[in-house]
Amino acid sequence: MSKYGIIAMILAITAVSIALVPVSESDADENATFLEIPEVKAEAGATGVEVPMKIVDVQGTGFSSLSFDLDYEEGLTLKGVKEGTLMHVFPDENLSSPCTIVCEADDNVTSTGTILTFVFDVADDTAGMNLPLHIDNREAVNASGDDVIIILEGTATIVVNPDVTPVTSVTLDRTSLVLAVKEKYRLEATVLPEDATDRNVTWTSDNMEIANVDVLGYVEAIAVGTAKITVTTDDGGKTATCDVTVLDKVIPIESITLDATSLNLMVGDHDTLLVTITPDNTTADKTIVWSSNDTSVVTVDQDGRVEAIGPGIATVTAKNPDSQKSAFCVVIVEAVYVTDVKLDKTSLEIVEGGSEKLNATVLPEDATDKLVSWSSDNEKVATVDQEGYVTAVAAGTAKITVTTHDGNKTTVCDVTVRQAVRVTGVELDKSKIEVLIGNTEKLNATVLPDNADDKSVTWKSSDEKVATVDSEGTVTGVGVGSATITVTTVDEAKTAECAVTVNPVVVTGVTLDKTEITVEEGKVMKLVATVLPDNATDKTVAWSTSNPDVATVDHNGIVKGVAAGTATVTVTTNDGSKTASCAVTVTEHQIVHVDSITLDKVKADVNVGKSVKLVPTVGPDNADDKSVTWKSSDEKIATVDQDGNVKAVATGNATITATTVDGGYSASCDVTVKEAPADHTLFYVGIVAAIVILLITAFFIMRRRSGKI
């Protein structure tokens, strides 16, 4: 750990200020001055950070001169000392740590205020550090030449805010490497992002008998075989690897050649270059890296596939990084020139105010430059934008021309704009309709005249809670009542109306899923009513029983047997009072007695003061009374409540028994109570406290010996 880290740790543990002079009762002299330097926060890399020295109290005559040595930590650079309002300041010419500062006044200073201000630059690599300032060998006198006690208080520290940029990844310049025994190669690691705070890495080899690696990434081949070299970032543990093959002897690459030294391609074409490495028996790494010196002309992938992008000349290079051997191919790319342009329409008729799109096809399909321009020879009749959209302005004729940028090839479309036939009215095929809730009816609109150019309409309902209408004029009944459906022409806003009455769907009958049932006393059974038709508007029903002393029924159709006998349950629709009935026979209840009980545990070990829950299972599952009682054989050892919660009281053995109320069946669990393990928490807290006290004591002893206190 650096000295910055040690200082930061001690300051954090003790949480006390750096008092540069301890204050005692003897300091309360009649000639004493109290100075203060505050703690200042700054960012790593900050410049012009100001740390003021202030007078906060004066006792006695005050003082007229003050001198001291300033010692500051690495990571800080003192750029200057600014005078305050109380004294003149005379710092050393060389402000490197330590330096001497002298302050003088025309007469005794007895007021409070700023004496001087230190101006520091903070290093970039200090994020999260505490950088203290030390003031030593203070001497102060008043105008009469008498010594004045100077008491300097405050933290006198520049606290640098943490500014950590974490590592996101690491890569190596090689992922595989072939070396001969005793040969060396340095791997280069790239840590990202470039401004990561901690860019340190660690190198390791998984087989140091084959290949070793040092702290700088130098790989040394030791013996024939294979090894994996791994680089790991200190921050985040990001890794990258390189597979190393060590041979007894490496046969180097002598040359690289391509199957073509020049290529002629048209834009959009492609070709693949083949590489030949000599000698054939080379043991070196045969990796080939491909590149193009002008990717606007050609691109090349790592398989040697060359793509022609644009007209021009470019050089494609194949290079072996290990041997630095290269081969080149000059690629000439020619444009595919335009030969013609066609339109999807050669004539067009549009109504005033209308628009239509013309689509141009440039030939050949693989032409390099397929850009076109559009123009109209009479923009008072028709205009055209650069997307080919023609807009009719006024009646007449115009020619729309498309022109290719390459070759100025042209094609013309003759446009005729005619005067629009306006809408004079609209009619509906029905002026009044009746619709059941949930049903639909179609309204048909006729726009006049028949040859109107824009016959589109919109539909609207005056009350969508009663009836809705879609864009096709289909009316749907929603709720009982009346509404008006209005159709409006888009051109000239002509309207027509239809009065709509929405009626309910009346109930025609009701049925039950059962016409007779048998139910035991205290048991229940559900009856399900079906109201007809399925789309009836009001499907609510009421339930009743002919003999509530025998059987009852609730509003959901749940029948409960009360006493042995017979009754009739009837369902009645609220709409139309349609009814259906079910004959109910109630039989006497047959009691199901308990025949067994088990516990989820037959043995349990519990520490003193702890608890365990026992869970009983009473059989059969449909027994009427499954309640149990609990008992402990020795409540001085263990107690049990009526929920089966067993609490350990003292060491020993006790038997916990559960007994059914019905039948008296019982089951037991043997409980062993043990002493709780010793709690060493206070012991460990004491050790930690002792370590902290020792650190604080050692810190102040070292400071006193160095004269800093």
XYZ file of C-alpha atoms in Angstrom:
709
model
C 0.000 0.000 0.000
C 1.284 3.526 -0.904
C 1.839 6.140 1.753
C -1.305 7.894 0.454
C -3.287 4.736 1.161
C -1.850 4.384 4.701
C -2.678 8.009 5.505
C -6.184 7.642 4.092
C -6.775 4.440 6.090
C -5.653 5.960 9.395
C -7.670 9.117 8.829
C -10.776 7.031 8.041
C -10.348 4.845 11.153
C -9.718 7.620 13.608
C -12.077 10.206 12.084
C -10.111 12.996 13.782
C -8.674 16.219 12.350
C -4.948 16.785 11.885
C -4.243 19.269 14.665
C -0.820 20.593 13.752
C -0.283 21.825 17.317
C -2.007 20.209 20.307
C -3.976 22.742 22.297
C -3.519 22.650 26.068
C -4.415 24.937 28.922
C -0.991 26.592 28.704
C -1.844 27.731 25.172
C -4.396 30.142 26.558
C -1.646 32.760 26.872
C -2.443 36.413 26.670
C -0.315 36.577 23.484
C -1.806 33.795 21.356
C -3.249 33.638 17.852
C -5.408 30.850 16.455
C -4.997 30.059 12.770
C -7.101 27.666 10.700
C -6.601 25.793 7.411
C -9.830 24.066 6.304
C -10.261 20.770 4.544
C -10.751 21.433 0.809
C -12.372 19.072 -1.674
C -11.101 18.841 -5.259
C -11.268 16.664 -8.352
C -8.343 14.613 -9.635
C -6.498 16.708 -12.233
C -7.960 19.970 -10.900
C -5.923 23.162 -11.300
C -5.907 26.330 -9.197
C -7.294 24.676 -6.044
C -7.264 27.316 -3.291
C -6.547 26.517 0.377
C -6.844 29.624 2.622
C -5.027 30.205 5.941
C -7.230 32.292 8.229
C -6.978 34.011 11.644
C -10.012 32.849 13.631
C -9.126 34.336 17.066
C -6.523 36.693 18.606
C -5.646 36.925 22.307
C -3.297 39.628 23.572
C -1.200 41.906 21.396
C -1.568 39.957 18.135
C 1.480 39.472 15.878
C 3.319 41.347 13.145
C 5.375 38.579 11.505
C 5.011 34.854 10.911
C 7.314 32.346 9.211
C 6.902 28.607 8.644
C 7.952 25.709 6.455
C 5.266 24.157 4.209
C 5.556 20.450 3.404
C 2.941 18.899 1.095
C 2.344 15.447 -0.338
C 3.194 14.041 -3.757
C 0.222 14.498 -6.020
C 0.122 18.223 -5.246
C 2.022 21.030 -6.977
C 2.124 24.454 -5.285
C 1.608 26.969 -8.096
C 1.596 30.129 -5.993
C 0.740 31.898 -2.742
C -1.830 34.725 -2.819
C -1.806 37.522 -0.220
C -4.809 37.965 1.992
C -6.080 41.236 3.458
C -4.007 41.262 6.665
C -0.302 40.707 5.850
C 2.324 40.814 3.104
C 3.533 37.376 1.972
C 7.103 36.466 0.893
C 7.312 32.810 -0.233
C 10.449 30.975 -1.406
C 11.180 31.435 -5.089
C 11.188 27.631 -5.386
C 7.778 26.377 -4.234
C 8.753 22.691 -4.282
C 7.998 20.813 -1.050
C 9.253 21.826 1.499
C 9.340 25.600 1.062
C 9.447 28.574 3.451
C 6.693 31.183 3.735
C 7.229 34.565 5.490
C 4.356 36.934 6.352
C 4.783 40.494 7.664
C 2.433 43.322 8.639
C 2.987 47.042 9.190
C 1.751 46.709 12.781
C 0.313 44.028 15.052
C -2.515 42.055 13.439
C -5.380 41.749 15.912
C -8.393 41.156 13.653
C -9.683 37.965 12.041
C -9.532 37.261 8.306
C -7.411 35.637 5.617
C -3.605 35.855 5.841
C -2.842 34.007 2.592
C -4.156 31.440 0.155
C -2.178 28.486 -1.218
C -2.902 27.641 -4.873
C -2.356 23.965 -5.833
C -2.662 21.786 -8.916
C -3.833 18.213 -8.210
C -2.335 15.247 -10.093
C -4.558 13.143 -12.373
C -3.856 9.888 -10.492
C -4.997 11.028 -7.037
C -8.696 10.178 -7.203
C -9.990 9.095 -3.781
C -6.832 10.218 -1.885
C -6.452 12.528 1.118
C -3.432 14.803 0.553
C -2.402 16.550 3.816
C -0.393 19.779 4.198
C 2.219 20.100 7.011
C 3.179 23.438 8.632
C 6.471 23.152 10.600
C 8.960 25.387 12.501
C 6.516 28.218 13.110
C 7.901 31.465 14.466
C 5.774 34.527 15.262
C 6.522 37.804 17.051
C 4.608 40.982 17.692
C 5.722 44.533 16.910
C 7.579 44.655 20.266
C 9.635 41.577 19.389
C 7.837 39.342 21.900
C 7.140 35.706 20.940
C 3.523 34.913 20.147
C 2.070 31.415 20.463
C 0.572 30.250 17.154
C -2.028 27.511 17.337
C -2.848 26.051 13.919
C -6.124 24.131 13.718
C -8.056 22.326 10.993
C -7.591 19.294 8.789
C -5.145 21.021 6.392
C -5.992 18.394 3.767
C -6.992 18.375 0.103
C -9.529 15.583 -0.253
C -9.614 14.310 -3.827
C -12.979 12.987 -4.933
C -13.037 9.425 -6.248
C -13.198 9.428 -10.043
C -12.905 5.839 -11.132
C -13.357 4.753 -14.737
C -13.693 0.931 -14.663
C -12.017 -1.433 -17.118
C -14.462 -2.964 -19.636
C -12.187 -5.311 -21.603
C -8.646 -6.350 -22.506
C -7.334 -7.748 -25.800
C -3.983 -9.099 -27.020
C -2.238 -8.329 -30.301
C -1.920 -12.102 -30.873
C -4.310 -14.923 -30.081
C -1.828 -17.608 -31.218
C 1.963 -17.700 -31.350
C 4.598 -20.145 -32.635
C 8.083 -19.913 -31.079
C 11.274 -21.936 -31.165
C 12.874 -23.083 -27.929
C 14.653 -20.104 -26.243
C 12.892 -17.616 -28.532
C 11.092 -14.614 -26.988
C 8.127 -12.509 -28.056
C 6.418 -9.607 -26.303
C 2.629 -9.706 -26.249
C 0.900 -6.309 -26.285
C -2.228 -5.904 -24.126
C -4.816 -3.216 -24.884
C -6.979 -2.242 -21.893
C -10.273 -0.446 -22.633
C -11.481 2.162 -22.199
C -8.342 4.193 -22.784
C -9.164 6.408 -19.775
C -9.683 3.474 -17.376
C -8.473 4.448 -13.919
C -6.549 1.240 -13.181
C -4.937 -0.185 -16.339
C -2.572 -2.564 -14.523
C -2.535 -6.183 -15.707
C -1.132 -9.516 -14.520
C 0.419 -12.137 -16.820
C 0.253 -15.912 -16.224
C 1.114 -19.124 -18.066
C -0.801 -22.345 -17.566
C 2.362 -24.376 -18.376
C 5.524 -22.599 -17.260
C 7.652 -25.630 -18.215
C 6.731 -24.961 -21.851
C 6.430 -21.147 -21.994
C 6.925 -18.507 -19.331
C 5.786 -14.878 -19.285
C 7.140 -11.937 -17.270
C 5.377 -8.879 -15.848
C 5.877 -6.961 -19.115
C 4.272 -9.641 -21.294
C 7.525 -11.109 -22.673
C 6.898 -14.774 -23.522
C 9.930 -17.095 -23.414
C 9.803 -20.534 -25.047
C 11.255 -23.118 -22.596
C 10.539 -26.550 -24.090
C 8.609 -28.186 -26.940
C 4.858 -28.261 -26.264
C 1.879 -25.926 -25.866
C 0.890 -23.372 -23.250
C -1.788 -20.716 -22.788
C -0.732 -17.214 -21.790
C -3.416 -15.209 -19.971
C -3.487 -11.483 -19.238
C -5.843 -10.365 -16.444
C -6.748 -6.793 -15.542
C -6.357 -5.834 -11.879
C -9.618 -3.897 -12.183
C -12.563 -6.151 -13.000
C -10.585 -9.332 -13.711
C -11.069 -9.055 -17.493
C -8.986 -11.617 -19.429
C -7.553 -12.379 -22.858
C -5.481 -15.401 -23.919
C -2.859 -16.400 -26.458
C -2.187 -20.040 -27.399
C 1.581 -20.607 -27.623
C 3.140 -23.512 -29.553
C 6.842 -24.164 -28.863
C 8.801 -26.097 -31.485
C 12.323 -27.444 -31.384
C 13.041 -25.408 -34.466
C 10.911 -22.790 -36.233
C 11.021 -22.770 -40.031
C 10.319 -19.115 -40.858
C 8.121 -17.760 -43.628
C 10.271 -16.666 -46.572
C 7.677 -15.077 -48.826
C 3.989 -14.468 -49.456
C 2.437 -14.290 -52.937
C -1.084 -13.713 -54.256
C -2.694 -15.503 -57.206
C -3.247 -12.091 -58.839
C -1.246 -8.863 -58.625
C -4.004 -6.847 -60.301
C -7.789 -7.082 -60.673
C -10.294 -5.237 -62.865
C -13.797 -5.146 -61.334
C -17.080 -3.351 -61.974
C -18.827 -1.643 -59.058
C -20.771 -4.314 -57.148
C -18.554 -7.178 -58.373
C -16.362 -9.309 -56.118
C -13.412 -11.674 -56.353
C -11.362 -13.745 -53.918
C -7.575 -13.546 -53.706
C -5.652 -16.703 -52.815
C -2.452 -16.542 -50.753
C 0.586 -18.827 -51.102
C 3.101 -19.021 -48.244
C 6.593 -20.413 -48.806
C 8.140 -22.667 -47.800
C 5.286 -25.184 -47.534
C 6.801 -26.746 -44.406
C 7.043 -23.493 -42.449
C 6.270 -23.904 -38.751
C 5.705 -20.209 -38.194
C 2.287 -18.693 -37.539
C 0.573 -18.500 -40.955
C -1.982 -15.867 -39.937
C -2.754 -13.447 -42.774
C -4.164 -9.973 -42.130
C -5.950 -8.378 -45.096
C -6.400 -4.645 -45.644
C -7.452 -2.110 -48.282
C -5.856 1.297 -48.517
C -9.135 2.828 -49.751
C -12.342 1.226 -48.489
C -14.440 3.664 -50.556
C -13.113 1.803 -53.628
C -12.741 -1.794 -52.396
C -13.133 -3.677 -49.145
C -11.549 -7.013 -48.270
C -12.524 -9.484 -45.544
C -10.201 -11.815 -43.658
C -10.837 -14.584 -46.191
C -9.424 -12.451 -49.028
C -12.834 -11.684 -50.602
C -12.591 -8.332 -52.402
C -15.771 -6.252 -52.886
C -15.884 -3.414 -55.462
C -17.553 -0.440 -53.730
C -16.930 2.590 -55.954
C -14.933 3.681 -59.040
C -11.201 4.158 -58.497
C -7.940 2.347 -57.752
C -7.035 0.696 -54.436
C -4.342 -1.639 -53.149
C -5.231 -4.787 -51.248
C -2.502 -6.069 -48.904
C -2.038 -9.532 -47.403
C 0.413 -9.458 -44.487
C 1.781 -12.000 -42.003
C 2.241 -10.125 -38.677
C 4.906 -12.544 -37.404
C 7.300 -12.326 -40.345
C 6.115 -8.933 -41.624
C 6.070 -10.506 -45.110
C 3.478 -8.950 -47.458
C 1.936 -9.303 -50.899
C -0.080 -6.728 -52.864
C -2.830 -6.612 -55.469
C -3.854 -3.444 -57.325
C -7.616 -3.351 -57.886
C -9.131 -1.113 -60.580
C -12.890 -0.566 -60.132
C -14.921 0.792 -63.023
C -18.403 2.276 -62.836
C -21.476 0.602 -64.347
C -22.886 3.374 -66.527
C -26.567 4.179 -66.979
C -28.022 3.139 -70.393
C -31.680 4.101 -69.986
C -34.454 5.195 -67.615
C -38.135 4.164 -67.731
C -41.328 5.324 -65.967
C -44.161 3.096 -64.748
C -46.627 5.462 -66.533
C -46.179 7.398 -69.795
C -49.499 9.263 -69.397
C -51.453 10.324 -66.336
C -54.821 11.988 -65.652
C -55.263 13.715 -62.293
C -58.069 15.779 -60.785
C -57.273 19.309 -59.595
C -55.767 19.121 -56.081
C -54.942 15.419 -56.434
C -51.505 13.793 -56.535
C -49.937 10.599 -57.802
C -46.463 9.051 -57.659
C -44.373 8.190 -60.702
C -41.737 5.453 -60.277
C -38.523 5.556 -62.289
C -36.394 2.490 -63.144
C -32.737 3.171 -64.004
C -31.042 0.621 -66.296
C -29.038 -1.489 -65.939
C -30.126 -2.558 -62.461
C -26.492 -2.572 -61.238
C -25.733 0.937 -62.520
C -23.300 2.714 -60.215
C -25.083 6.072 -60.109
C -28.869 5.601 -60.126
C -29.738 9.135 -58.976
C -32.392 11.017 -60.980
C -33.932 14.504 -61.102
C -37.573 15.411 -61.796
C -39.009 18.463 -63.601
C -42.317 19.818 -64.979
C -42.564 21.939 -68.118
C -45.713 23.671 -66.786
C -45.820 24.115 -63.027
C -49.052 26.155 -63.294
C -50.718 22.876 -64.296
C -48.690 20.209 -62.416
C -45.637 20.155 -60.132
C -43.351 17.252 -59.230
C -41.040 16.774 -56.232
C -37.744 14.906 -56.158
C -39.502 11.729 -55.006
C -41.628 11.638 -58.177
C -44.897 12.806 -56.556
C -46.962 14.748 -59.148
C -49.450 17.313 -57.785
C -52.286 18.668 -59.956
C -52.536 22.473 -59.713
C -55.038 23.556 -62.392
C -56.792 22.167 -65.462
C -54.472 21.736 -68.448
C -51.554 19.600 -69.652
C -47.894 19.287 -68.595
C -44.930 17.043 -69.270
C -43.100 15.466 -66.308
C -39.506 14.539 -67.167
C -37.141 12.268 -65.221
C -33.395 12.697 -65.957
C -30.535 10.464 -64.805
C -27.484 12.128 -63.252
C -25.259 9.666 -65.104
C -25.638 10.099 -68.877
C -28.613 12.510 -68.756
C -30.999 9.781 -69.947
C -34.626 10.996 -69.951
C -38.224 9.736 -70.082
C -41.427 11.799 -70.182
C -44.929 11.318 -68.744
C -47.803 13.351 -70.268
C -50.020 14.675 -67.469
C -53.584 15.891 -67.997
C -55.200 17.780 -65.135
C -58.996 18.050 -65.291
C -61.398 20.128 -63.226
C -62.855 18.270 -60.274
C -66.535 17.210 -60.165
C -67.743 18.444 -56.773
C -70.158 16.654 -54.442
C -73.704 18.099 -54.421
C -75.285 15.856 -51.793
C -75.447 12.492 -49.995
C -78.343 10.097 -49.274
C -78.823 7.112 -46.943
C -80.791 3.991 -47.878
C -82.601 4.140 -44.496
C -83.777 7.142 -42.500
C -84.882 5.075 -39.473
C -83.780 1.656 -38.109
C -84.287 -0.508 -35.011
C -81.433 -2.667 -33.671
C -81.236 -5.140 -30.804
C -78.367 -4.722 -28.326
C -75.347 -6.550 -29.762
C -76.838 -6.765 -33.262
C -75.736 -4.793 -36.328
C -77.351 -3.082 -39.308
C -75.631 -1.744 -42.436
C -76.346 1.752 -43.746
C -75.444 2.515 -47.377
C -74.578 6.055 -48.466
C -75.012 7.367 -52.038
C -72.880 10.417 -52.912
C -74.226 12.746 -55.621
C -73.588 13.183 -58.450
C -72.527 9.709 -59.568
C -69.428 11.087 -61.285
C -68.186 13.102 -58.274
C -64.415 12.791 -58.018
C -64.161 12.463 -54.223
C -66.947 10.229 -52.952
C -65.328 9.472 -49.577
C -67.432 9.951 -46.435
C -67.114 9.875 -42.649
C -69.590 8.387 -40.139
C -70.537 9.553 -36.639
C -72.952 8.522 -33.855
C -74.604 11.109 -31.623
C -74.384 8.719 -28.618
C -71.888 5.868 -28.695
C -73.300 4.511 -25.435
C -76.433 3.654 -27.435
C -75.039 2.861 -30.914
C -71.688 2.924 -32.696
C -70.919 3.120 -36.408
C -67.742 2.080 -38.251
C -66.092 3.543 -41.367
C -68.200 1.248 -43.587
C -71.560 2.421 -42.146
C -72.170 -0.686 -39.994
C -74.263 0.288 -36.942
C -73.940 -1.780 -33.718
C -76.488 -1.646 -30.883
C -74.731 -0.953 -27.574
C -77.366 0.146 -25.052
C -81.132 0.716 -24.902
C -82.088 4.159 -26.229
C -82.015 6.386 -29.312
C -79.160 7.874 -31.334
C -78.604 9.608 -34.659
C -76.117 8.292 -37.225
C -74.710 11.025 -39.508
C -72.788 10.514 -42.770
C -70.689 13.465 -44.036
C -68.940 13.806 -47.400
C -65.266 14.781 -47.264
C -65.811 17.023 -50.318
C -68.236 19.904 -49.579
C -69.291 18.385 -46.183
C -72.783 17.295 -47.312
C -74.707 15.261 -44.682
C -77.540 12.752 -44.227
C -78.998 11.230 -41.043
C -80.594 8.022 -39.795
C -82.516 7.713 -36.492
C -81.529 4.561 -34.599
C -83.568 2.898 -31.845
C -81.748 0.211 -29.833
C -83.996 -2.346 -28.114
C -83.079 -4.938 -25.468
C -82.907 -8.690 -26.190
C -85.721 -10.105 -24.013
C -85.426 -13.305 -22.000
C -87.347 -16.280 -23.441
C -86.613 -18.889 -20.773
C -84.282 -20.281 -18.100
C -82.981 -23.814 -17.373
C -81.049 -25.464 -14.517
C -78.182 -27.928 -14.933
C -79.973 -30.299 -12.458
C -83.669 -30.917 -11.888
C -83.134 -32.941 -8.671
C -80.277 -33.254 -6.189
C -79.489 -34.991 -2.914
C -77.371 -33.133 -0.355
C -76.243 -34.102 3.148
C -77.003 -32.016 6.227
C -74.383 -29.222 6.496
C -73.093 -29.841 2.943
C -73.554 -27.619 -0.105
C -74.119 -28.095 -3.834
C -74.182 -25.502 -6.635
C -76.943 -25.158 -9.213
C -76.136 -23.424 -12.519
C -78.861 -21.418 -14.306
C -78.755 -20.750 -18.086
C -80.807 -17.770 -19.275
C -82.078 -17.906 -22.873
C -81.236 -16.616 -25.389
C -77.474 -16.325 -24.903
C -77.523 -12.663 -25.933
C -80.404 -11.682 -23.632
C -79.845 -8.133 -22.363
C -80.841 -8.744 -18.720
C -79.612 -12.165 -17.587
C -79.982 -11.523 -13.838
C -81.936 -14.071 -11.782
C -83.325 -14.532 -8.264
C -83.213 -17.759 -6.192
C -85.760 -19.067 -3.692
C -86.497 -22.191 -1.659
C -89.891 -23.679 -0.732
C -88.656 -24.857 2.695
C -85.683 -22.950 4.206
C -85.842 -25.242 7.311
C -84.746 -28.109 5.017
C -82.570 -26.360 2.412
C -81.389 -22.792 1.747
C -80.086 -21.215 -1.455
C -77.973 -18.038 -1.894
C -77.822 -15.536 -4.781
C -75.144 -17.654 -6.511
C -77.329 -20.782 -6.606
C -75.431 -22.567 -3.811
C -77.840 -24.941 -2.015
C -77.087 -25.905 1.605
C -78.670 -28.850 3.423
C -80.137 -27.731 6.756
C -82.181 -30.730 8.006
C -83.421 -34.050 6.606
C -86.432 -33.588 4.325
C -87.398 -32.239 0.894
C -87.633 -28.764 -0.647
C -87.887 -27.147 -4.065
C -85.337 -24.541 -5.206
C -86.582 -22.170 -7.901
C -84.691 -19.714 -10.151
C -86.632 -16.748 -11.608
C -85.418 -14.333 -14.309
C -85.786 -10.633 -13.533
C -86.730 -10.060 -17.187
C -89.966 -11.898 -17.998
C -90.142 -13.861 -14.695
C -89.239 -17.120 -16.425
C -88.650 -19.979 -13.941
C -86.996 -23.359 -13.517
C -87.003 -25.656 -10.447
C -84.925 -28.356 -8.794
C -86.206 -30.930 -6.258
C -83.837 -31.088 -3.265
C -83.594 -34.061 -0.876
C -81.581 -33.474 2.328
C -80.231 -36.573 4.121
C -78.858 -36.890 7.674
C -75.150 -36.223 8.134
C -72.937 -39.318 8.741
C -70.120 -38.413 11.147
C -66.605 -39.417 10.011
C -64.485 -40.271 13.076
C -60.713 -39.892 13.458
C -58.763 -43.153 13.067
C -55.083 -42.012 13.222
C -52.568 -39.229 13.920
C -48.881 -38.788 12.969
C -46.283 -36.042 13.541
C -43.850 -34.681 10.950
C -40.987 -35.396 13.411
C -40.433 -38.289 15.839
C -37.128 -36.849 17.136
C -35.857 -33.276 17.402
C -32.675 -31.644 18.750
C -33.126 -28.056 19.973
C -30.707 -25.597 21.606
C -31.733 -23.912 24.850
C -33.845 -20.840 24.093
C -34.723 -21.977 20.563
C -38.039 -23.332 19.226
C -39.261 -25.965 16.771
C -42.763 -26.515 15.335
C -44.406 -29.947 15.187
C -47.050 -30.504 12.503
C -49.748 -33.195 13.071
C -51.557 -35.123 10.322
C -54.982 -36.452 11.378
C -56.694 -39.212 9.373
C -58.842 -39.690 7.484
C -58.735 -36.437 5.515
C -62.519 -36.030 5.730
C -62.736 -36.546 9.511
C -65.246 -34.146 11.073
C -63.238 -33.173 14.173
C -59.470 -32.979 13.483
C -58.601 -30.915 16.584
C -55.737 -32.067 18.856
C -54.332 -31.281 22.294
C -50.593 -31.000 23.126
C -48.640 -32.030 26.222
C -45.009 -32.096 27.378
C -43.712 -34.866 29.644
C -41.411 -32.350 31.390
C -42.123 -28.621 31.053
C -38.848 -27.839 32.892
C -37.100 -29.226 29.811
C -39.472 -28.204 26.979
C -42.915 -26.583 26.707
C -45.463 -26.826 23.900
C -48.386 -24.529 22.968
C -51.656 -25.532 21.325
C -50.231 -24.776 17.851
C -47.439 -27.372 18.297
C -44.662 -24.794 18.909
C -42.064 -26.461 21.159
C -39.684 -24.182 23.137
C -36.439 -25.532 24.674
C -36.158 -24.451 28.352
C -33.214 -26.408 29.801
C -30.889 -29.235 28.778
C -32.385 -32.715 28.963
C -35.016 -34.922 27.285
C -38.781 -34.520 27.068
C -41.591 -36.201 25.109
C -44.117 -34.020 23.298
C -47.470 -35.764 22.679
C -50.355 -34.734 20.404
C -53.769 -36.352 21.141
C -56.908 -36.163 18.978
C -60.041 -34.845 20.681
C -62.083 -37.337 18.647
C -61.022 -40.887 19.486
C -58.035 -40.042 21.728
C -55.398 -41.157 19.186
C -51.889 -39.909 19.985
C -48.415 -39.448 18.452
C -45.164 -38.391 20.158
C -41.833 -36.695 19.425
C -38.705 -37.197 21.571
C -37.070 -33.788 22.093
C -33.427 -33.441 23.165
C -32.480 -29.974 24.474
C -28.811 -28.991 24.212
C -26.721 -26.040 25.391
C -26.492 -23.205 22.836
C -22.991 -22.785 21.310
C -20.847 -20.051 22.844
C -21.201 -16.562 21.292
C -17.756 -15.115 20.594
C -19.064 -11.839 19.148
C -17.871 -9.691 22.069
C -14.468 -11.393 21.960
C -13.980 -10.517 18.279
C -15.272 -6.977 18.800
C -12.684 -6.551 21.541
C -9.866 -7.718 19.265
C -10.907 -5.281 16.508
C -11.128 -2.410 19.013
C -7.645 -3.206 20.327
C -6.185 -3.184 16.783
C -7.779 0.202 16.060
C -6.373 1.696 19.283
C -2.888 0.333 18.450
C -3.010 1.873 14.953
C -4.074 5.277 16.326
C -1.351 5.191 18.973
C 1.333 4.190 16.450
C 0.291 6.971 14.088
C 0.613 9.724 16.679
C 3.948 8.339 17.969
C 5.379 8.437 14.422
C 4.086 11.975 13.888
C 5.582 13.176 17.166
C 8.994 11.636 16.341
C 9.008 13.279 12.897
C 8.216 16.672 14.410
C 4.867 16.913 12.638
C 2.989 17.412 15.937
